[in-house]
């Protein structure tokens, strides 16, 4: 069998909470708290039931576990089972806190490529949920076709024949139309953890940016992989608390209660033959690409462009081991370990908030300006002074933030977009960054997905003007970006 593939990526994350346009919905009916006692520990759990906006009955159980329990075991479990672990191991007052959350064995998996989206049931619980999802999708005008098969739904999103203004780009037919529909039918204002988790690939931007694709795309490339879990582990390091959230669902009188939660294994398979490290550029070729970009700057075609280079090397270590080492040597606010199935794993540690939406507040933290850490506090201080005195680093961050503010202006109330932190210092294990903090208030008719799409993809991984930078990246890079630059 082919070896598995670990993609170690530094990429940006979407953090989205309760959709701001959802009505409150029916309040959960709380039942009495029960307590279970074992010989070695005491764990309490609370149960509740509620109905989602789409009419799905959800039965929820929240168990309190000993602090810190479960994260390491979950990471090892992801070496063989599909799932996601998100980890923040960095603190910044008012911005980042240490938190772990994740799951394995989700009942439903969502995969898209181009304008085709497939929803797969990974166990009998998932099959019951697909029976709830199918009727909700059938009436969608954005769909060209919906194929219903045992354990699978395949949706074809119709291509847009209309011209959309920049302010409306997030509402044209796309795979996000389906995600918005799923959000609506599963949504409940008081539910913070039941949702879709996974990876958004770079190529999703081409559903909104009409760019001719020059680079070949591998047959196994997927633009999006998301999971709907029925069990979520949450470790709040600030509160010193660990909770396990378990969900059962009732569809047309049939409940998932008692159905097994296991799913088929998709285990990491290390390569048998070690391969030499390789790059998609030969010696001097990347520098030549940079020179071509400089000529584009001189012509006025671009102000900035972020050009990538892909490196590959054989890896025999399990994904959880790679993730653990990365988290130790590079603590970051946005870390991830994902088993995406089909032998593909993502390991990530990113310092950059892409988009965060809470209620109607949308915020971002563009990063531009970097210098190495010093050997001691005195050298750190000297390096910070050098960084802050750099006109080049200041102008680059200013440009990135200007583009970011324009992105927000498409979906925010006029006059609400503002910089609340300018050239703030964030210190990581090896690097020091300058960061701006930008916020705005979403328009009443806009939601978190609009905020996400108005920023796709961040200027700090594409360039400016953004649409022209995306074209330049496609014309100049050697490999499709896949997950790099996504969220």
Coordinates of C-alpha atoms in Angstrom, one line a residue, residues 68-81 84-85 101-105 233 320-321 324:
X68 CA -5.5 17.8 31.0
X69 CA -6.8 14.3 30.5
X70 CA -7.3 13.1 27.0
X71 CA -5.3 15.4 24.7
X72 CA -2.2 13.2 24.3
X73 CA -4.4 10.1 23.9
X74 CA -6.5 11.8 21.2
X75 CA -3.3 12.9 19.3
X76 CA -2.1 9.3 19.2
X77 CA -5.6 8.1 18.2
X78 CA -5.5 10.4 15.2
X79 CA -2.5 8.4 13.9
X80 CA -5.1 5.8 12.9
X81 CA -8.6 7.3 13.0
X84 CA -9.1 16.8 14.3
X85 CA -7.1 18.2 17.2
X101 CA -10.2 20.8 21.5
X102 CA -10.7 17.9 19.2
X103 CA -12.3 14.6 18.4
X104 CA -11.9 11.3 16.5
X105 CA -14.3 9.0 14.7
X233 CA -13.0 17.0 23.9
X320 CA 1.3 12.7 16.5
X321 CA 5.0 12.6 17.2
X324 CA 4.2 17.0 19.6

